[in-house]
GROMACS .gro file of C-alpha atoms in nm:
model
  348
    1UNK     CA    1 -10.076  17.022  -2.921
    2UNK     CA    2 -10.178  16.777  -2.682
    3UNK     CA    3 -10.349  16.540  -2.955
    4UNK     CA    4 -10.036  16.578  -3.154
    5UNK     CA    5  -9.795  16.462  -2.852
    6UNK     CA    6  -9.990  16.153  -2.729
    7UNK     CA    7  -9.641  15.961  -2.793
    8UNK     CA    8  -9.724  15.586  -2.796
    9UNK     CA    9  -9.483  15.315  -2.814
   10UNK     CA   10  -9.617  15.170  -3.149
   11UNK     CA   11  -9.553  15.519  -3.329
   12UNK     CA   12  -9.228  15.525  -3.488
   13UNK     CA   13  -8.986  15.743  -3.325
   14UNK     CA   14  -8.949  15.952  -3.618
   15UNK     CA   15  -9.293  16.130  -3.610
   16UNK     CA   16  -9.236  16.314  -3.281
   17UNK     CA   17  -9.222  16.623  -3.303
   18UNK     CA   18  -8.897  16.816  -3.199
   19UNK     CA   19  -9.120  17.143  -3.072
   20UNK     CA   20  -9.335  16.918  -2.830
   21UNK     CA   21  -9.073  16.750  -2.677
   22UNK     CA   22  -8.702  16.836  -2.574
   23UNK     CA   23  -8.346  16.692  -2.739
   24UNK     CA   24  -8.312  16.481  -2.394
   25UNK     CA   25  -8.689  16.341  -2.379
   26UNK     CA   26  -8.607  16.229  -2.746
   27UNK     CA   27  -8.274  16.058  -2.640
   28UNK     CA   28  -8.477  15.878  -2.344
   29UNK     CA   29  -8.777  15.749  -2.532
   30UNK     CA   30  -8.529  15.622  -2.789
   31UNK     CA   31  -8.308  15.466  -2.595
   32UNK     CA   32  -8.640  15.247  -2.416
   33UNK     CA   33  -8.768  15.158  -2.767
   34UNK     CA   34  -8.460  15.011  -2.863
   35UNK     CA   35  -8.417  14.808  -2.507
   36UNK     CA   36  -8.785  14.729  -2.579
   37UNK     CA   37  -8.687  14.606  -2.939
   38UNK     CA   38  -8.353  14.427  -2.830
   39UNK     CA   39  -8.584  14.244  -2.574
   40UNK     CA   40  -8.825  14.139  -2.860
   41UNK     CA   41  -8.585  14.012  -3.062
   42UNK     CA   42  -8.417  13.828  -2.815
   43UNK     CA   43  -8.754  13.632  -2.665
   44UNK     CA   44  -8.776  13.542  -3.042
   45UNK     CA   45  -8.439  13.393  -3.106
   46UNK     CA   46  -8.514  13.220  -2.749
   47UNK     CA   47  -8.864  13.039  -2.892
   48UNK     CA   48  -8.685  12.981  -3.203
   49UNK     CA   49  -8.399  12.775  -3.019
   50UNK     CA   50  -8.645  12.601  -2.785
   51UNK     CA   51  -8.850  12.479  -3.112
   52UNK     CA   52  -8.597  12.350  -3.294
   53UNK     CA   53  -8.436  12.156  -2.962
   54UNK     CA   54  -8.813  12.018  -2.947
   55UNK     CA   55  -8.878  11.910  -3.312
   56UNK     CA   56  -8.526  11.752  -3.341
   57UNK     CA   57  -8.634  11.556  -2.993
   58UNK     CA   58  -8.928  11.453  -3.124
   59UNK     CA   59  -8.777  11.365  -3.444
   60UNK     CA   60  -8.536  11.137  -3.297
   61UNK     CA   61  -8.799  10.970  -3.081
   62UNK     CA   62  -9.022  10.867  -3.329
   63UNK     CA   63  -8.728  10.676  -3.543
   64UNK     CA   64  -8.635  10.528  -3.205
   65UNK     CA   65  -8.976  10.407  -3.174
   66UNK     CA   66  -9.000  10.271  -3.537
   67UNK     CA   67  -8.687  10.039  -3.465
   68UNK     CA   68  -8.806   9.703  -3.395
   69UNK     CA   69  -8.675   9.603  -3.023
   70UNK     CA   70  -8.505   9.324  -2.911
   71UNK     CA   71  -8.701   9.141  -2.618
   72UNK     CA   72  -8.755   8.767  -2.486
   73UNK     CA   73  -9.049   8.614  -2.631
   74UNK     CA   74  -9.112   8.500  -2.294
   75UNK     CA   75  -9.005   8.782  -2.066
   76UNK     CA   76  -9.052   9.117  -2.265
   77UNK     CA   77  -9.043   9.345  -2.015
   78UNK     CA   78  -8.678   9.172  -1.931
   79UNK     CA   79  -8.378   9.393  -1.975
   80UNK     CA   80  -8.103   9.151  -2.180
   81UNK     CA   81  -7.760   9.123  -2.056
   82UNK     CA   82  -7.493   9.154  -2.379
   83UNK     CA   83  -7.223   8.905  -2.356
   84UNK     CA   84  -6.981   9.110  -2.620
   85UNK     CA   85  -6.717   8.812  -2.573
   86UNK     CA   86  -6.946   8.571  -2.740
   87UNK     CA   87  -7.136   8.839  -2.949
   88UNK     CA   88  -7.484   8.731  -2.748
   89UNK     CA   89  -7.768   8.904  -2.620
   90UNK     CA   90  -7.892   8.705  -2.298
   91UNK     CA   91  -8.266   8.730  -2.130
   92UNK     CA   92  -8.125   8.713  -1.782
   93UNK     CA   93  -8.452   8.569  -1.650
   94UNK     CA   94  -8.492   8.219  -1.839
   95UNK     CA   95  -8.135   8.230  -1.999
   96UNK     CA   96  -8.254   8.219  -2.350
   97UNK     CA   97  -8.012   8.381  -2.623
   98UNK     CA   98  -8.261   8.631  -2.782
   99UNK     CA   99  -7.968   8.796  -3.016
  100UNK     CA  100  -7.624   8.663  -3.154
  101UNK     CA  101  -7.344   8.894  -3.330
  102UNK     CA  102  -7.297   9.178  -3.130
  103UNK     CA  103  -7.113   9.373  -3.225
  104UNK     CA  104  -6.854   9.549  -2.976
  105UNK     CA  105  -6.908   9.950  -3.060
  106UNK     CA  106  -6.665   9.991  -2.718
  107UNK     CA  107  -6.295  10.132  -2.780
  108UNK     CA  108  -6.060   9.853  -2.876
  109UNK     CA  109  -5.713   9.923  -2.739
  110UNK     CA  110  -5.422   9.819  -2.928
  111UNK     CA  111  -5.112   9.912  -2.971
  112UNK     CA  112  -4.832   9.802  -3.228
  113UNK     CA  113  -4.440   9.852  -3.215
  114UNK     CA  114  -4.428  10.043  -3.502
  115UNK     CA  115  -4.691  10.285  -3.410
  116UNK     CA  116  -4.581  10.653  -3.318
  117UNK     CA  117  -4.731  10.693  -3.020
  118UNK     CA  118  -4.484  10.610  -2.720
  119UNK     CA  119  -4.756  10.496  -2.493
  120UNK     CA  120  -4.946  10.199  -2.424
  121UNK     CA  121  -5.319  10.291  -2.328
  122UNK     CA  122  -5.387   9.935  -2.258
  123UNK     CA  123  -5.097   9.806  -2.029
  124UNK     CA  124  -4.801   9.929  -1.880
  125UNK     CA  125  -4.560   9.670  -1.970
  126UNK     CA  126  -4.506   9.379  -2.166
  127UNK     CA  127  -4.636   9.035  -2.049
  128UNK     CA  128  -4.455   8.759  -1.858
  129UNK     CA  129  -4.285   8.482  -2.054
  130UNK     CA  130  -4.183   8.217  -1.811
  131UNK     CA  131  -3.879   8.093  -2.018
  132UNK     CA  132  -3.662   8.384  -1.876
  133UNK     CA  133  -3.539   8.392  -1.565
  134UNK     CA  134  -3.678   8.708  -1.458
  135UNK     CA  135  -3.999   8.668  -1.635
  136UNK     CA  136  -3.937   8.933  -1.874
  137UNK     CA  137  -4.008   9.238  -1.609
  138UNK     CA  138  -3.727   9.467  -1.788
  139UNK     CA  139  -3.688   9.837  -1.813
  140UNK     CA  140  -3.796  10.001  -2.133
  141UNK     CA  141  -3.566  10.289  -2.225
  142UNK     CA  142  -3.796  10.541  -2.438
  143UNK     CA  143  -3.725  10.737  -2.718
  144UNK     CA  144  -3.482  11.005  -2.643
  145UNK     CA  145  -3.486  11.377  -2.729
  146UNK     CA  146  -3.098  11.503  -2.782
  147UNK     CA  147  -2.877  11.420  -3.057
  148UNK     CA  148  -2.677  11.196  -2.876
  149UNK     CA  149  -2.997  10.962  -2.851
  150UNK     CA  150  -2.926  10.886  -3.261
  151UNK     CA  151  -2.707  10.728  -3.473
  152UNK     CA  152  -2.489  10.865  -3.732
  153UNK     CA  153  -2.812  10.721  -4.000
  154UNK     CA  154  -3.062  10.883  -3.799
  155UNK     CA  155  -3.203  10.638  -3.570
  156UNK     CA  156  -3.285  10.586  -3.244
  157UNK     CA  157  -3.042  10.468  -3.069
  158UNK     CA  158  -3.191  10.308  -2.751
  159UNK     CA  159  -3.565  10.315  -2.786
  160UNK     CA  160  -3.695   9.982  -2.714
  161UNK     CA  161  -3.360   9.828  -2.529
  162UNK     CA  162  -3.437   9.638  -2.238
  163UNK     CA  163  -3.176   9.620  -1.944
  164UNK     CA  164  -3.189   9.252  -1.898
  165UNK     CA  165  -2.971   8.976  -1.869
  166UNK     CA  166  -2.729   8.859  -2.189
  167UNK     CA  167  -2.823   8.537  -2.123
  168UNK     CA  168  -3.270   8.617  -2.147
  169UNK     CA  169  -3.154   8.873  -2.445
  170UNK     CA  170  -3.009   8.598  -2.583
  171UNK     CA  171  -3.292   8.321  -2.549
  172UNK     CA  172  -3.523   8.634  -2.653
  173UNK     CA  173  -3.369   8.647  -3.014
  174UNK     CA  174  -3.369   8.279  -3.037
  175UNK     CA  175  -3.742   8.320  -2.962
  176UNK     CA  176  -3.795   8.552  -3.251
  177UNK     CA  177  -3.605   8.379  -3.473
  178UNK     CA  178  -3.781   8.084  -3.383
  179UNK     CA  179  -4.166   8.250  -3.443
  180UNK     CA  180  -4.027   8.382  -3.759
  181UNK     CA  181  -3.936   8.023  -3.926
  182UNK     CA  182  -4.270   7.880  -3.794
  183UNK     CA  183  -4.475   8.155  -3.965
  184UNK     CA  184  -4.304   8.111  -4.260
  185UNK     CA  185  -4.392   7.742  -4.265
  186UNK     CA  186  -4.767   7.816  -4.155
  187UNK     CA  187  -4.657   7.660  -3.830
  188UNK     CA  188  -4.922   7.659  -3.534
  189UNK     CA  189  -4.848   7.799  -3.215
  190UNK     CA  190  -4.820   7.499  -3.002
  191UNK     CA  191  -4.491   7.397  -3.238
  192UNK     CA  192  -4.342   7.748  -3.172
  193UNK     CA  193  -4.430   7.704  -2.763
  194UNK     CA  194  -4.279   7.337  -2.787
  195UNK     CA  195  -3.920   7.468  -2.996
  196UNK     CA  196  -3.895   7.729  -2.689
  197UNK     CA  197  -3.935   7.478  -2.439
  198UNK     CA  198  -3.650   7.285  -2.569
  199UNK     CA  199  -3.419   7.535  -2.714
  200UNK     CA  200  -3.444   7.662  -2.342
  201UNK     CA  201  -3.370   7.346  -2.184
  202UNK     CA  202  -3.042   7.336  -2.457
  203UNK     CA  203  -2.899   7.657  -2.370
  204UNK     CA  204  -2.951   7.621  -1.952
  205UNK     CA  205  -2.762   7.318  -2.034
  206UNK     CA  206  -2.472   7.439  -2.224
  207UNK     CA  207  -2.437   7.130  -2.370
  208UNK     CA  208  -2.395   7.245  -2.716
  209UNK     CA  209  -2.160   7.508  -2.656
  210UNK     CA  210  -1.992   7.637  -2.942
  211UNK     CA  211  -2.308   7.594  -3.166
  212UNK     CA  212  -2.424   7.883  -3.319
  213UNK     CA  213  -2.813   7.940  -3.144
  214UNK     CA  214  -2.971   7.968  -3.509
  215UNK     CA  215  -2.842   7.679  -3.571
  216UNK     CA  216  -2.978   7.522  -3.234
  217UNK     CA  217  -3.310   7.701  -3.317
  218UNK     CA  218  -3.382   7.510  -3.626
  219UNK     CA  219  -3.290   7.165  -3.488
  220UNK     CA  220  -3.516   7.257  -3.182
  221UNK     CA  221  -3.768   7.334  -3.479
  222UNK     CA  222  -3.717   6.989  -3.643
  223UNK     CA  223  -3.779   6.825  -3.344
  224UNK     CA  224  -4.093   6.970  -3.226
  225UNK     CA  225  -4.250   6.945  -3.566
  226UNK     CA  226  -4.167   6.565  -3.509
  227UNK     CA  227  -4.267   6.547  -3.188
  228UNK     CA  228  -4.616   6.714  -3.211
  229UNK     CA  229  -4.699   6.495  -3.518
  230UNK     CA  230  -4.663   6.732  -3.819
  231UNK     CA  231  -4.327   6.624  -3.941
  232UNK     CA  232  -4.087   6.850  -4.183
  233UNK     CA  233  -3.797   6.782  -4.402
  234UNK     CA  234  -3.416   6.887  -4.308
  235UNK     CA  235  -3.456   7.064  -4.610
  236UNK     CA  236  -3.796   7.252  -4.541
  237UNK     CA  237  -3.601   7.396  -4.209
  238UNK     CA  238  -3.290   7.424  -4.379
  239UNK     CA  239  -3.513   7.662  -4.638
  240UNK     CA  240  -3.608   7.937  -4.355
  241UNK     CA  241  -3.349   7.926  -4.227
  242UNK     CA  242  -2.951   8.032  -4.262
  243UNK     CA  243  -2.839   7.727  -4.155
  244UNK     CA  244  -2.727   7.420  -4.397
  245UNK     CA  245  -2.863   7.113  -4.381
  246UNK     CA  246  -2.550   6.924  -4.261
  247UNK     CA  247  -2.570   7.150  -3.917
  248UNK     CA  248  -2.907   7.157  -3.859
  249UNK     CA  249  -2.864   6.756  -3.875
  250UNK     CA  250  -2.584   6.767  -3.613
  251UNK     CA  251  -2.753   6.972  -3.372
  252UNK     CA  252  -3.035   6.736  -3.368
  253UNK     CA  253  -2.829   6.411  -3.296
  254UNK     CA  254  -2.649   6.626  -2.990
  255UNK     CA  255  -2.979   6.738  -2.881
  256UNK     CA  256  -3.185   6.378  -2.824
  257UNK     CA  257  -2.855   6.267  -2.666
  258UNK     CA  258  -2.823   6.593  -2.457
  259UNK     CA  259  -3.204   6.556  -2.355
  260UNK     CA  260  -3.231   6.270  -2.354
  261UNK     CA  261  -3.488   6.258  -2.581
  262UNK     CA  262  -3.624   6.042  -2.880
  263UNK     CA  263  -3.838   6.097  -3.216
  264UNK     CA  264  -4.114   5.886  -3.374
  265UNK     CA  265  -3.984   5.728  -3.723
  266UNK     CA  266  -4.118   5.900  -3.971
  267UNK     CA  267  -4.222   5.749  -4.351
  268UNK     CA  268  -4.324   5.889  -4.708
  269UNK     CA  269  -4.716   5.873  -4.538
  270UNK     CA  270  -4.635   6.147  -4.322
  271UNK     CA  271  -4.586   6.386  -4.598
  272UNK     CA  272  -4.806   6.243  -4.830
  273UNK     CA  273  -5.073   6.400  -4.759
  274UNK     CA  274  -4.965   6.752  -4.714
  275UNK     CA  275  -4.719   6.714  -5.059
  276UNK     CA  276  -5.077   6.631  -5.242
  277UNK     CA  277  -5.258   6.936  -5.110
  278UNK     CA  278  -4.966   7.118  -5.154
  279UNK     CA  279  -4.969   7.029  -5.546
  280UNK     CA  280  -5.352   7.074  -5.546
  281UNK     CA  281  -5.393   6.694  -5.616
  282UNK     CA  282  -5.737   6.563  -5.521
  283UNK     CA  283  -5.713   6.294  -5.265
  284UNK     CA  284  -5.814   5.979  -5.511
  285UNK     CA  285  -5.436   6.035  -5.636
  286UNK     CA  286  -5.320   5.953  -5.278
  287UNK     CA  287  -5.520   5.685  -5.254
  288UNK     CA  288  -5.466   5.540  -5.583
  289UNK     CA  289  -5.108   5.580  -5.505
  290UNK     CA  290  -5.199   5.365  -5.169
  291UNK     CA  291  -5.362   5.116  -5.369
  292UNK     CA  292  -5.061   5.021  -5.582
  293UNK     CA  293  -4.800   5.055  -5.288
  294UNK     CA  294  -4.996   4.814  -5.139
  295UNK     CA  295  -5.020   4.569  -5.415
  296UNK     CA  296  -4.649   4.580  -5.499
  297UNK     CA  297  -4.562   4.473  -5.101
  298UNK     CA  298  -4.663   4.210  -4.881
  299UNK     CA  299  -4.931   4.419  -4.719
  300UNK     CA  300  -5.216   4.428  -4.980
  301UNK     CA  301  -5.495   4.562  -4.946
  302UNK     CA  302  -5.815   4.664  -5.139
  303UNK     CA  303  -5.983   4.921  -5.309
  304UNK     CA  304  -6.330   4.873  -5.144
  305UNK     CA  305  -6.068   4.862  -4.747
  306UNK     CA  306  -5.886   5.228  -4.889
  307UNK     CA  307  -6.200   5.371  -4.967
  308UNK     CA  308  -6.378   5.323  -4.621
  309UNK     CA  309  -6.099   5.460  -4.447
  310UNK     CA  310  -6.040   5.728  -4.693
  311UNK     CA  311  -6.373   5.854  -4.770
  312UNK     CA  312  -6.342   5.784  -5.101
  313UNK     CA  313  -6.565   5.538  -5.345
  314UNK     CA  314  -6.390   5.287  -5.508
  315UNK     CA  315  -6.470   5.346  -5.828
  316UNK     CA  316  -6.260   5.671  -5.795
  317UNK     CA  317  -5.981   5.498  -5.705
  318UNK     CA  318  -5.985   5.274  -5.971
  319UNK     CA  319  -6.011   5.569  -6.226
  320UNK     CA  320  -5.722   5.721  -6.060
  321UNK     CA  321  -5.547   5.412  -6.054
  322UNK     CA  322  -5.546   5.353  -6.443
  323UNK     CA  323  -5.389   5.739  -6.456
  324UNK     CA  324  -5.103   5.610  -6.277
  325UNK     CA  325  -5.037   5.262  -6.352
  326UNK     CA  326  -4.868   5.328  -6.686
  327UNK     CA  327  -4.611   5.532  -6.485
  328UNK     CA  328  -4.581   5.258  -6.208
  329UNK     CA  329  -4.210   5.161  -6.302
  330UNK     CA  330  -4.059   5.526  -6.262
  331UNK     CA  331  -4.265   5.563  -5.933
  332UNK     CA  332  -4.140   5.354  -5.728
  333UNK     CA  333  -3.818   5.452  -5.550
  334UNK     CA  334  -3.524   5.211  -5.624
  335UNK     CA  335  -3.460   5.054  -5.277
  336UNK     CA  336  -3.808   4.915  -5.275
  337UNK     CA  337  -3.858   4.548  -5.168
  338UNK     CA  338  -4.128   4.447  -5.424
  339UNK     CA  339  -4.374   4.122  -5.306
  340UNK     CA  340  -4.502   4.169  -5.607
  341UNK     CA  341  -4.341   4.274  -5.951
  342UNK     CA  342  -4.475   4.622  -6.109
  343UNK     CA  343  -4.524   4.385  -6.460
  344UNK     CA  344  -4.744   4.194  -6.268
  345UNK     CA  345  -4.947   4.462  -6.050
  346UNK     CA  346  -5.331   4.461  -6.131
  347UNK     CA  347  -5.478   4.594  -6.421
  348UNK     CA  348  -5.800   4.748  -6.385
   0.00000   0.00000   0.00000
């Protein structure tokens, strides 16, 4: 019997015998295998999470050290200093650019009016605009909870009003109004800062009271485009805009005499060449056109003189020039004070 209970821990718990040993003694030795097999399992699992946090390291490490690195040829051991502004990577010890077109993987914040959220991660107001008087530091009212803080459609009511002045709320739809012609024109933003200078200097006036302020807008517009050197017609303005062409011409007499302020002249040149690109026509048609303006008047000129100035060879020219020249009688405009008759223009 004593052979028979020599109760290892590797026999299974099933062979002992139920004579040799009592119900308890059973209960204990089972209970100690299976905190003896919990502990097994568990030292496994552990090894098994340990290896698999090791190969993925080493995994990783290696395809780290296949990617080629990006060092100074003359200072390798040189950490670079990353300019993301100009998209640069910068050996800080001789200055030399190593790498160009970085790419900024940093959070961008930006915000738009129509987005949902009713925060602004990246600022917490709008910025100054030194046209108004108080520099645009308003209140924003947010958008409200109750029904009272909608209309009978639906909308909000009062998200996005400002308490400021009527005069800067005032000035601050001319502004927009303003932006939107000029974009719809392809206007740059110098014209747009230019039309706000002066449609501010109008209104603080109130010399053209009575005017409507689109109106006064537009003629600001006019004038700037003049004034910075890219002309356009009344009826170019007059086209994004609401206002007719007869008031938008008013406002800008009673503006240069209000300001007093004056335009440059302008003549069929300063709209030549935008007209042509407009139409898609090459540029030998302008300067054929040129050519035979010039040969008509008192101010003649030649092919080989338009062609150094333009760019353009003057064999081109003359090519272009026999296009037109059968036209050359419905071409010219009717007030035109010929030198030179169109029968007896040159014929090349």
């Amino acid at each position: 019997m004593g052979s028979h209970c020599s109760w290892p821990f590797s026999r299974p718990v099933a062979l002992l015998c139920y004579d040799c040993v009592g119900e308890s003694s059973i209960k204990t030795h089972l209970c100690a295998s299976l905190r003896h097999i919990r502990f097994l399992l568990s030292v496994c699992l552990l090894c098994l999470v340990v290896g698999t946090a090791v190969a993925v390291k080493m995994a990783s490490t290696s395809r780290l050290d296949a990617l080629p690195r990006v060092t100074c040829p003359n200072h390798p051991d040189a950490i670079l200093v990353e300019d993301y502004r100009a998209g640069d990577m910068i050996c800080p010890e001789c200055g030399l650019v190593v790498g160009d077109r970085v790419i900024d993987v940093g959070s961008e914040w930006r915000t738009f009016s129509n987005d949902k959220a009713t925060k602004d991660p990246s600022r917490v107001g709008d910025s100054q605009n030194p046209l108004l008087s108080d520099g645009d530091l308003s209140t924003m009212i947010g958008k409200g909870t109750g029904a009272a803080s909608f209309d009978e459609f639906g909308n909000s009511k009062y998200q996005n009003r400002r308490t400021m002045s009527s005069s800067d709320r005032a000035m601050m739809n001319a502004f927009k109004e303003i932006t939107t012609m000029a974009d719809r024109i392809n206007l740059p933003r110098n014209i747009v800062d230019r039309t706000n200078n002066l449609f501010k200097q109008v209104y603080e006036q109130k010399s053209l009271k009575g005017r409507a302020n689109d109106a006064i807008a537009s003629a600001c517009l006019y004038i700037a485009c003049r004034q910075e050197g890219v002309p356009r017609t009344f009826k170019e303005i007059c086209a994004v805009s609401r206002i007719s062409k007869k008031e938008i011409g008013r406002c800008f007499k009673l503006i240069l005499k209000a300001l007093e302020t004056s335009v440059d002249l302008i003549t069929t040149g300063d709209f030549m060449s935008r007209f042509c690109s407009n139409l898609c026509l090459p540029k030998q048609v302008q300067m054929a056109a040129i050519y035979m303006a010039s040969q008509a008047s008192a101010e003649k000129r030649t092919q080989k003189e338009i062609g150094d100035i333009a760019g353009v060879a003057d064999v081109t020219i003359r090519q272009s020039y026999r296009l037109i020249y059968p036209r050359a009688p419905d071409l010219f405009p009717t007030d035109f004070k010929f030198d030179t008759p169109v029968d007896k223009l040159p014929q090349l």
